[in-house]
Every structure is written in C-alpha cells, then in structure tokens.
XYZ file of C-alpha atoms in Angstrom:
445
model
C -25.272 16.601 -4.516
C -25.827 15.203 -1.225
C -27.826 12.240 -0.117
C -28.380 12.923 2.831
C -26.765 9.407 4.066
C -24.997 9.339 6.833
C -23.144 6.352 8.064
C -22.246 7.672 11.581
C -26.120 7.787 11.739
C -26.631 4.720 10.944
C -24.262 2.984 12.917
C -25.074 4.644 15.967
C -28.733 3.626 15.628
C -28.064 0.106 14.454
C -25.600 -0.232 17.328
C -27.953 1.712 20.017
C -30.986 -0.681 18.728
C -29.075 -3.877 19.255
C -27.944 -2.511 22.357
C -30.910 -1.677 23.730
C -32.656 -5.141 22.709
C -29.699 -6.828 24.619
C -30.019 -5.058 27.685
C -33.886 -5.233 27.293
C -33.735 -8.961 27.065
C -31.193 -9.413 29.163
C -33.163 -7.796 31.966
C -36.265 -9.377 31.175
C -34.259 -12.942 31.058
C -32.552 -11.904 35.024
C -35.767 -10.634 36.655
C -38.065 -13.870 35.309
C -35.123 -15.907 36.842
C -35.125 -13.641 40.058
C -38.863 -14.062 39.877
C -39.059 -17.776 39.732
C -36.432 -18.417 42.249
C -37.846 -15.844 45.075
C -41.233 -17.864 44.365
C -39.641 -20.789 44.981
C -38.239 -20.024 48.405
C -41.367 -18.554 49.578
C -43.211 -21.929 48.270
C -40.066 -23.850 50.484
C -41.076 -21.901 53.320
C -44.667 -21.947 53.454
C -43.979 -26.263 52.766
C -42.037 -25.842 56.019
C -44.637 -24.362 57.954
C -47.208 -27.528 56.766
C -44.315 -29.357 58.043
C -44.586 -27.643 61.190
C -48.160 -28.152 61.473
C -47.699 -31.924 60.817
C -45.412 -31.886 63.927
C -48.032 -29.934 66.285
C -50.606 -31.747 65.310
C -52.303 -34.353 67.481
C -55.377 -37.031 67.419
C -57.517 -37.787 70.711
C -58.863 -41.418 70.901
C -61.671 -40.295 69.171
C -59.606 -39.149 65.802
C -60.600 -35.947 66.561
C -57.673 -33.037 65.675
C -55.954 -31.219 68.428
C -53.614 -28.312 67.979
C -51.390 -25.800 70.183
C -52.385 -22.666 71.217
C -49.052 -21.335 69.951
C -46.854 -22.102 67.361
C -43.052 -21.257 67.053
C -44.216 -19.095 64.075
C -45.883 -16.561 65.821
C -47.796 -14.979 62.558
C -50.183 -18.539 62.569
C -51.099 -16.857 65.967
C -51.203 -13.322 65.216
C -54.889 -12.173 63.696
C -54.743 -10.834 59.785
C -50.759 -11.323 59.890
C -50.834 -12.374 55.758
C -50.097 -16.063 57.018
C -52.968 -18.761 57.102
C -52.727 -22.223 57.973
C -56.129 -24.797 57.713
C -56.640 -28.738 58.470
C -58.957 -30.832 57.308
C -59.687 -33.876 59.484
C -61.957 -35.643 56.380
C -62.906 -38.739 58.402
C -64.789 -37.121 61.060
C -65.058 -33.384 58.657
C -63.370 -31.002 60.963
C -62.005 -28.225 59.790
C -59.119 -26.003 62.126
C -57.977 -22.561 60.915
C -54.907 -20.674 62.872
C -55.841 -18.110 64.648
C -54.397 -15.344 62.249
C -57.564 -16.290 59.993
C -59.896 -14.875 62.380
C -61.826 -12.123 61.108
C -60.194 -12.727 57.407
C -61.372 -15.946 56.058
C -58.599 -16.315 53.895
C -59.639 -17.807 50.687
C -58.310 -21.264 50.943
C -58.761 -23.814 48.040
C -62.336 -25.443 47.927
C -61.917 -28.657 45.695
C -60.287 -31.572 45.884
C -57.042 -32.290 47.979
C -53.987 -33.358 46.223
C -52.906 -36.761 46.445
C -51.933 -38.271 49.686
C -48.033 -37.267 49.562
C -48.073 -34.795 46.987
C -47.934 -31.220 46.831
C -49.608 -28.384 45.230
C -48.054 -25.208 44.754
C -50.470 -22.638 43.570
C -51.403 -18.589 43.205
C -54.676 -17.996 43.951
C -56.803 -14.390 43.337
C -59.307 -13.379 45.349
C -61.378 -9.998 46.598
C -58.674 -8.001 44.443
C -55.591 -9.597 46.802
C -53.063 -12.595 45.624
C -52.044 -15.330 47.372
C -48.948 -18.034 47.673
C -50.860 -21.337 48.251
C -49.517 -24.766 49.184
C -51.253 -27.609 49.728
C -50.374 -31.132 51.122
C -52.423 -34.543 52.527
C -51.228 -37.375 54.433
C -52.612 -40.294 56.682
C -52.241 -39.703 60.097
C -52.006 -42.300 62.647
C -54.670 -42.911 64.764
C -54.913 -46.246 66.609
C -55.344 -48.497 64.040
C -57.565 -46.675 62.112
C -55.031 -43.852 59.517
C -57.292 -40.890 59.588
C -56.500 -38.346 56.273
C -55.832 -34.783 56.806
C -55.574 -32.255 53.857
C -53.448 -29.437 55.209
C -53.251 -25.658 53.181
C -50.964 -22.559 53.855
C -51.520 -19.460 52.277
C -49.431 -16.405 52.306
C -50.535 -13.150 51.263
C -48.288 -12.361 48.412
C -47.717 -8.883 49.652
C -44.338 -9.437 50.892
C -43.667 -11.158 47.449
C -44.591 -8.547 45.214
C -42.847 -6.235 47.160
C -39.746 -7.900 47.129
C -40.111 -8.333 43.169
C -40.672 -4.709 42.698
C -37.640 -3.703 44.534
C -35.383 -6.229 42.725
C -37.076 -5.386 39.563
C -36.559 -1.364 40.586
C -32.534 -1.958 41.564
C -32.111 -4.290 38.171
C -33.721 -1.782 35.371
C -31.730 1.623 36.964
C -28.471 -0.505 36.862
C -29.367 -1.421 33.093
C -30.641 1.602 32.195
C -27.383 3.355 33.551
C -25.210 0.916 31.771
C -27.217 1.426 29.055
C -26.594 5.287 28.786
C -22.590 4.513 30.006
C -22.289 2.191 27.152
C -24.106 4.658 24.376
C -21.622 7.224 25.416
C -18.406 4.562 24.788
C -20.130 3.632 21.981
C -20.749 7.538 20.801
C -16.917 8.375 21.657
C -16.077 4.741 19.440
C -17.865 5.836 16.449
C -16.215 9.462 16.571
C -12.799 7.582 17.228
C -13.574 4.765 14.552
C -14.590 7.349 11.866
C -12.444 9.922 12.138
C -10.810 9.222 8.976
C -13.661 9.367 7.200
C -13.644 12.670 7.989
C -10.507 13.580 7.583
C -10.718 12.162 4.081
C -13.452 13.920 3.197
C -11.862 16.980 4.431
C -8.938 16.420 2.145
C -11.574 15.872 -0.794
C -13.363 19.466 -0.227
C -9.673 20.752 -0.279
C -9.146 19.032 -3.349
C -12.304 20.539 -5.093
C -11.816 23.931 -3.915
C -8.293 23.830 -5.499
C -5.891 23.854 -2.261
C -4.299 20.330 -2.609
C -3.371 18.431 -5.296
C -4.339 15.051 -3.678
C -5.214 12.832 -0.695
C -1.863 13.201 1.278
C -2.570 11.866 4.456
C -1.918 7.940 5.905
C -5.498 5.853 6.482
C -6.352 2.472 7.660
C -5.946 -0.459 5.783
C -9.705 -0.668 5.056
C -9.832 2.857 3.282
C -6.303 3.205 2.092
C -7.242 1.644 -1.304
C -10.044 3.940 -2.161
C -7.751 6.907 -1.366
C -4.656 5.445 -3.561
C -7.672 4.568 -6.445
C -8.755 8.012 -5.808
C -5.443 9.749 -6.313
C -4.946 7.439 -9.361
C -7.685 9.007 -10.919
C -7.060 12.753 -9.843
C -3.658 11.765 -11.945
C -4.979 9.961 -14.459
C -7.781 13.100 -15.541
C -5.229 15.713 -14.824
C -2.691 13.600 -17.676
C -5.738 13.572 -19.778
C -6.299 16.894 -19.505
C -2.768 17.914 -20.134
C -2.731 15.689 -23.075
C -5.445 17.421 -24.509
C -3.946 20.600 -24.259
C -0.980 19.549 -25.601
C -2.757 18.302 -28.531
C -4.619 21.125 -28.774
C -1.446 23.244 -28.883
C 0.414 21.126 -31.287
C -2.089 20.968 -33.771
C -2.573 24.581 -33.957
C 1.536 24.757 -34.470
C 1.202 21.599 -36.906
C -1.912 23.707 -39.307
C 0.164 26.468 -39.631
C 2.140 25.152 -42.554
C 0.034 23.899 -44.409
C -2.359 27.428 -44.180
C 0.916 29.070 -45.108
C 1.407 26.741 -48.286
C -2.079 27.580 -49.079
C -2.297 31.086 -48.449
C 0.474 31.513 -50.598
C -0.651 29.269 -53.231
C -3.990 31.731 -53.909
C -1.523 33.674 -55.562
C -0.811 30.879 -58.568
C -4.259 29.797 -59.626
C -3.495 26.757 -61.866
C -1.389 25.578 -58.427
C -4.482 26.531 -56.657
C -6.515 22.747 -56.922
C -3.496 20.073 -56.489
C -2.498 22.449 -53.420
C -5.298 21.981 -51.964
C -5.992 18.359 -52.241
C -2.061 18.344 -51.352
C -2.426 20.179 -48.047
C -5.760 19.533 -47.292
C -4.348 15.425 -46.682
C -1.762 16.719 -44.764
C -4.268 18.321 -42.255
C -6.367 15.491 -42.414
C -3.450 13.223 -41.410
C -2.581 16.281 -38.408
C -5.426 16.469 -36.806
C -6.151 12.471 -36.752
C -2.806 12.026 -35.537
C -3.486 14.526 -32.506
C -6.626 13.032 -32.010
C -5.236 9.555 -31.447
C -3.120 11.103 -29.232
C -4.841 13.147 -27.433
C -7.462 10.131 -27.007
C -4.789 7.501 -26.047
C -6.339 5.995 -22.615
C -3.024 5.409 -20.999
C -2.288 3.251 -18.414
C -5.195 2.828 -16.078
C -5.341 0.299 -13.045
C -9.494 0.468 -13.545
C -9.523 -0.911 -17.106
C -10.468 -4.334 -17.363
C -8.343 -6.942 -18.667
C -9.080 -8.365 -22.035
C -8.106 -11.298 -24.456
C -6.177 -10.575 -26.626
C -5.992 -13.073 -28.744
C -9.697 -11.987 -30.257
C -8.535 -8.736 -31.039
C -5.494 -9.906 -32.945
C -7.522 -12.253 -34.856
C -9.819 -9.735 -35.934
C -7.508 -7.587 -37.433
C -5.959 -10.551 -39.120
C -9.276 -11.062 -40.743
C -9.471 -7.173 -41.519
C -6.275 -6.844 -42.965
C -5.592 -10.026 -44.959
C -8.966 -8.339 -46.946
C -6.689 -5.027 -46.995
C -3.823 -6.502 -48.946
C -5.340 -9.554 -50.565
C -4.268 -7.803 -53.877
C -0.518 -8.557 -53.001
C -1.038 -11.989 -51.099
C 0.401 -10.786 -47.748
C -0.373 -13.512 -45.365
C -1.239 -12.599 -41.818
C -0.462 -15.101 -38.946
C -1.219 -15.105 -35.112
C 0.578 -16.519 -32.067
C -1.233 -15.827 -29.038
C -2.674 -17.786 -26.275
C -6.392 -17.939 -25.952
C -6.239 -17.377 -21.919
C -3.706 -14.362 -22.333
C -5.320 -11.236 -20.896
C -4.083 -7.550 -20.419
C -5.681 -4.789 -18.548
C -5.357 -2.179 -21.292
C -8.072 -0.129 -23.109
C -9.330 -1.842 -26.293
C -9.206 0.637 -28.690
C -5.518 1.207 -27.298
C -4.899 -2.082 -28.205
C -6.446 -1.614 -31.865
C -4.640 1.181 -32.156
C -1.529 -0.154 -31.835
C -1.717 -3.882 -33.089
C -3.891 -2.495 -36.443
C -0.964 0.206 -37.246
C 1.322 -2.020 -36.782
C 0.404 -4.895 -38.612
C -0.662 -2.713 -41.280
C 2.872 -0.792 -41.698
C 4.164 -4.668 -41.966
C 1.471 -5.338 -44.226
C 2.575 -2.492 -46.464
C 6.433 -3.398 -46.554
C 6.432 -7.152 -46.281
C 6.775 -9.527 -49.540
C 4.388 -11.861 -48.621
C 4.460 -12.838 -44.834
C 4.208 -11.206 -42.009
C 4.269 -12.936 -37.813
C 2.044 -11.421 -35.496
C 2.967 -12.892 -31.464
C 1.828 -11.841 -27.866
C 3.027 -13.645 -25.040
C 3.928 -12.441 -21.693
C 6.672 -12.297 -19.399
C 6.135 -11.519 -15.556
C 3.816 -8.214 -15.439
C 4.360 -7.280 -18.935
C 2.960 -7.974 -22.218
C 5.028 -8.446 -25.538
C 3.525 -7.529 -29.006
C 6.146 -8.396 -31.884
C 5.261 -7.719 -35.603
C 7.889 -9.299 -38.641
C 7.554 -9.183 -41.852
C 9.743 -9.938 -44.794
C 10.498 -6.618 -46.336
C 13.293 -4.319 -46.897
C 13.429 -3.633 -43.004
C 14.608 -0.004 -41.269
C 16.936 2.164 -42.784
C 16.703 4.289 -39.943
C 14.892 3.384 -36.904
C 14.903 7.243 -35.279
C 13.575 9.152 -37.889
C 10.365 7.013 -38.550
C 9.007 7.374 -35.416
C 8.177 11.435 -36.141
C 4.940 12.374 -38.085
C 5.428 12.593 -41.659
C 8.479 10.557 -42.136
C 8.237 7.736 -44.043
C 11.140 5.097 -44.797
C 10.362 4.551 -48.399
C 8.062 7.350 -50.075
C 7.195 4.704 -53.002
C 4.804 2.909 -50.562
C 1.468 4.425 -49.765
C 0.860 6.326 -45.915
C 1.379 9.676 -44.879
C 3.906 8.822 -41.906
C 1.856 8.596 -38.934
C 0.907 5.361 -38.078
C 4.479 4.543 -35.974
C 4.312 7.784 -35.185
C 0.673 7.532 -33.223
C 1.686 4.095 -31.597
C 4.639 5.530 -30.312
C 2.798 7.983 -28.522
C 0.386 5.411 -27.408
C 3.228 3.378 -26.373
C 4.396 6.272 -24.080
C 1.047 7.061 -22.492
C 1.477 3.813 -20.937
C 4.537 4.042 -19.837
C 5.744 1.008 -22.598
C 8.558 0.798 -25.001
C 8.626 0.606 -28.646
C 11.626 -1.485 -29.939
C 12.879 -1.574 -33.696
C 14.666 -4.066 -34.944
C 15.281 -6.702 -37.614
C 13.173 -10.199 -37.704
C 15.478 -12.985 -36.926
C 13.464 -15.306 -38.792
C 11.878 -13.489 -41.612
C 15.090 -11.518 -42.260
C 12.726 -7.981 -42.272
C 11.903 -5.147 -39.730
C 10.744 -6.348 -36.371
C 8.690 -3.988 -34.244
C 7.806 -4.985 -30.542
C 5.675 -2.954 -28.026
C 6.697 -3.710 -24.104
C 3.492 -2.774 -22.232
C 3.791 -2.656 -18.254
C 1.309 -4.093 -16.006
C-alpha cells in the first residue's frame, strides 16, 4: 500500500526552501550594504558642501556674517532645488538661509548644535517628506574675538530613495531570475540524481507482476546493497518455497508405504494393532523429518550472529539428564566470544542430533568443540563407541548403523540436510583421541 511519501518531493522542497532563504538573505544582506554605503556618500557630499560654505563665508568688523550671491553649487542658489544650506551666527543671532530655501522653509534642526568640531549626521521627517541632514559648528575668526557659527545642510532625500529603489529593483529581478535558473538545475539534478530510484522501482513492479526474476541492472554505490539484499531475499523465499514443495512431495512418496503396509494388514486382524503402532512411528518419524527439512533456515546474510557457546552448553545440560542412566559424560570446548550468523534453531538442530547420536553410541565420553577457522565455523562431536561401519548409508532416513540401539534413523539424516541448506559439509570420521566416530559440520560464512 502506498504512503504517499515521496522523496523527490521532499527534496525539491527542502532544497527550494533553503534556496530561497539564501537568496532572500542574501539580497536583504547586499541591498542594507548598498543602502548604508549610498547614505554614506550622500552624507560625504552634503559635509562637502558645509565645507564649501565655511570657505564662502565671511565676517565684517562688526562679526556680522556675509555670504556670496552665488555659490559654485548652483542648487544653494536655485529656489526649492531639494538642497538647503543655513548659518547661525550665535554671538550676534543671525540666521542666513541659501536662497533655494525661499518659499520652502526647509525643516532644519531646532535644538542644540553639535559640538564645536563635530558632526551630526541625521534623517529628519517632516510634512510627509524625508530629509539627509548634516550638521557642523566651528569658531570663526573674527578680530580677536572667535565668533561660533552652527552650520546645517539638508537634502531632500528624493534623489536617495530613488536611487535605492532602482538598485533595490535591478538586485531582486537578478535574484529572483537566478532563483528560478537555479530551481530548474536543481529540478533537472533531482531527476538526474534519482533516476535509479526509479529504475529500481521499475525493476521491482516487474518483479511482482512476474516478468523478471530479479533486480538485474548496475546502481550506485549508495543503493547497490539494498538491491543485492533484495535479490538475496527474492532467492532466499523462492529456496524456501521450493523446499517446501519438495517436502511436500517427498512426504506424500515417503506415506505411501507405510498406507500400503497398513492397508494390507486390515486383512490379518491379530496383525492389525502391532501394525499400526509399527507404521504409525514410521510416519511419525516421516513427516518430522520433512518438517525439519522443509523448515531448515538456510544460509541467510540477515540472521544475526549468535554465541555459541550458550547453546552448546545448554544441550550439555539437556542431554547429560538424557543419558544419566548410562553415565555418558558431555564436555564443551568453545570460546565464550565465538559467534556465527546462523539461525538458532538451525544450530539446535544440528548440535542436539548430533550430540545425541554420540550420546547413544558412546561408552561413557563424548567431546563436543567449536572453533573457527577464517569465515567458517567447525562443530566436531567424538565419542568412544563402536564408530561407523559405513559412513554412506547412515546419512539416508531410516538407516541405522546398529539396530540394537534406540532411534528410527533420522537424526544424521535431518542434519545432513540442514548441513546442505547452508551450503556446509558433513564429515565422518573416526575420533583420533577417543578412538570412536567423529562427526564434524563445516558451516560457511
């Protein structure tokens, strides 16, 4: 059932987010910086026009101020021209405006001058219209007397703003077309990037819908482990499957014997009861034996890896109970830190048959011992019995070496299938210490 998730989705709004708070801060960052430094230079100018005033400007004898008719910037002339110049002569409290403030009266500051020598850069608001004010004071010669003048220029900030607006105009269509440029390489990136994403999922509706047997094409490194762990497990549940067929089929062929024997034994009465118990055993022993095999997890890269020195030890526990009667001793040699990725119930499945068949045979001792070399693991079970007669037959259902001791022939039988689902070997042999049979189980990694 779908989710609904989509990861393209995601991605391209995570990515389109992120880039449109870059480009929205980046702007924002570029036109306060644009904004500070064309403030600046129209502060640097309107300090060079006090500048200019300072140089025009002239005392009489009586301290009074006299200026020029005409300045060499012709907007302090020029009525209403946005440009305003005003001294203060505070000694005798004259106040000169340029011409340009006639018919305007420009709102120049009204407190306090700054500091003799310092300036004050200011925006002032006034009748709905903003202004660029600068301020300065100094003491002007005059005879011996300094006389302090207060001088202000004010620019309206028409010209300003304008200039702002336009930079501020040119700036956000330049982002906002890099913006869309880069969505689009980022659009064509993400259908580039996740293409095999798609082309793996295409391969899994082919699977499902019964065209191909598995993910056959090559992908990145990134994804090329979930589509080899995929097509483990496609393998893995069609072996399954075909094992349980198999078992299926084989334990219909195995029942038909004993159904035979008992079919024919309704025609001897007094036979009738020990046939039954006789043949009814025998299918018991069948279908468990299929069972185990059909149930055998095989080798699997996804199982995880377990001590096995635990396991070992239980059944050690378990079975010296078993065959207290006969003083079989059980003993262990495994390391604690040795671990195997196998399927524990394999693993009790093989180790408890095993170390039960010894159990059965041996005198009185039998050696249990895991270890492993490189990728594989070793399981070796002695005992100090008779040993194999014949180490072919005993591996097929039903055959037992010795048909004094009790079983019904399956136990080697069901580990060597086990064995074989994992692609392992089972080796017979004879003990070199305890002088009886030796079975070892090679298990791959």
């Amino acid at each position: 059932m779908s989710s609904g998730y989509s990861i393209r989705a995601r991605l391209f709004f995570g990515a389109a987010l992120v880039l449109v708070a870059f480009i929205a801060a980046a702007g924002a960052a570029v036109q306060r910086a644009h904004t500070d430094s064309v403030r600046a230079v129209h502060f640097g100018r309107l300090q060079a026009t006090v500048y200019l005033l300072l140089a025009k400007a002239e005392l009489d004898d009586q301290g009074s101020l006299v200026m020029p008719a005409e300045f060499s910037e012709p907007r302090l002339s020029l009525p209403a021209s946005g440009l305003y110049a005003r001294i203060r002569n505070i000694r005798r409290n004259e106040d000169w405006r340029s011409g340009s403030s006639v018919g305007v009266d420009p709102p120049f500051p009204q407190d306090a001058p700054p500091a003799r020598g310092e300036w004050r850069n200011e925006e002032v608001q006034a009748r709905g219209r903003n202004y660029l004010s600068v301020s300065y004071s100094v003491n002007w010669a005059a005879g011996s007397t300094p006389a302090p003048l207060a001088l202000t220029v004010m620019e309206d900030s028409a010209e300003f703003d304008r200039e702002i607006a336009t930079f501020a105009h040119t700036l956000w269509a330049w982002l906002g077309s890099a913006s869309v440029l880069l969505l689009l390489a980022q659009t064509l990136l993400l259908q580039w990037g996740l293409a095999p994403l798609r082309r793996i999922s295409g391969e899994v509706a082919r699977i499902e819908s019964g065209e191909q047997s598995k993910v056959e094409g090559r992908y990145p490194n990134e994804i090329s482990g979930l589509t080899d762990n995929l097509n483990t497990l496609i393998a893995q549940e069609r072996v399954r499957q075909a094992r349980y067929r198999e078992a299926l089929s084989f334990l219909a062929h195995s029942l038909k014997t004993p159904l035979a024997v008992l079919r024919n034994a309704l025609g001897e009465p007094q036979r009738l009861p020990d046939e039954v118990r006789q043949q009814v055993a025998r299918m018991d022993d069948i279908v468990q034996h299929q069972l185990a095999r059909a149930a055998a997890g095989g080798t699997s890269k996804f199982a995880p890896p377990i001590a096995i020195a635990p396991v070992l030890h239980r059944l050690r526990d378990a079975l010296t109970k078993v065959h207290a009667q006969r003083g079989v001793e059980f003993t262990v040699d495994a390391a604690p830190d040795l671990a195997f990725r196998i399927d524990e119930g394999d693993l009790m499945e093989i180790a408890g048959n095993l170390m039960d068949n010894a159990g059965k045979w041996a005198h009185g001792r039998v050696e249990v011992r895991a270890w492993r070399e490189g990728a594989r693991l070793h399981l070796s079970v002695d005992d100090d019995g008779p040993g194999f007669s014949d180490t072919q037959s005993v591996l097929r259902i039903h055959v037992r070496g010795d048909e004094r001791v009790p079983g019904h022939g399956v136990g080697l039988a069901s580990v060597n299938e086990i064995v074989a689902s994992h692609d392992g070997e089972l080796r017979l042999g004879t003990s070199p210490g305890l002088r009886g049979a030796r079975v070892e189980v090679v298990l791959p990694a």
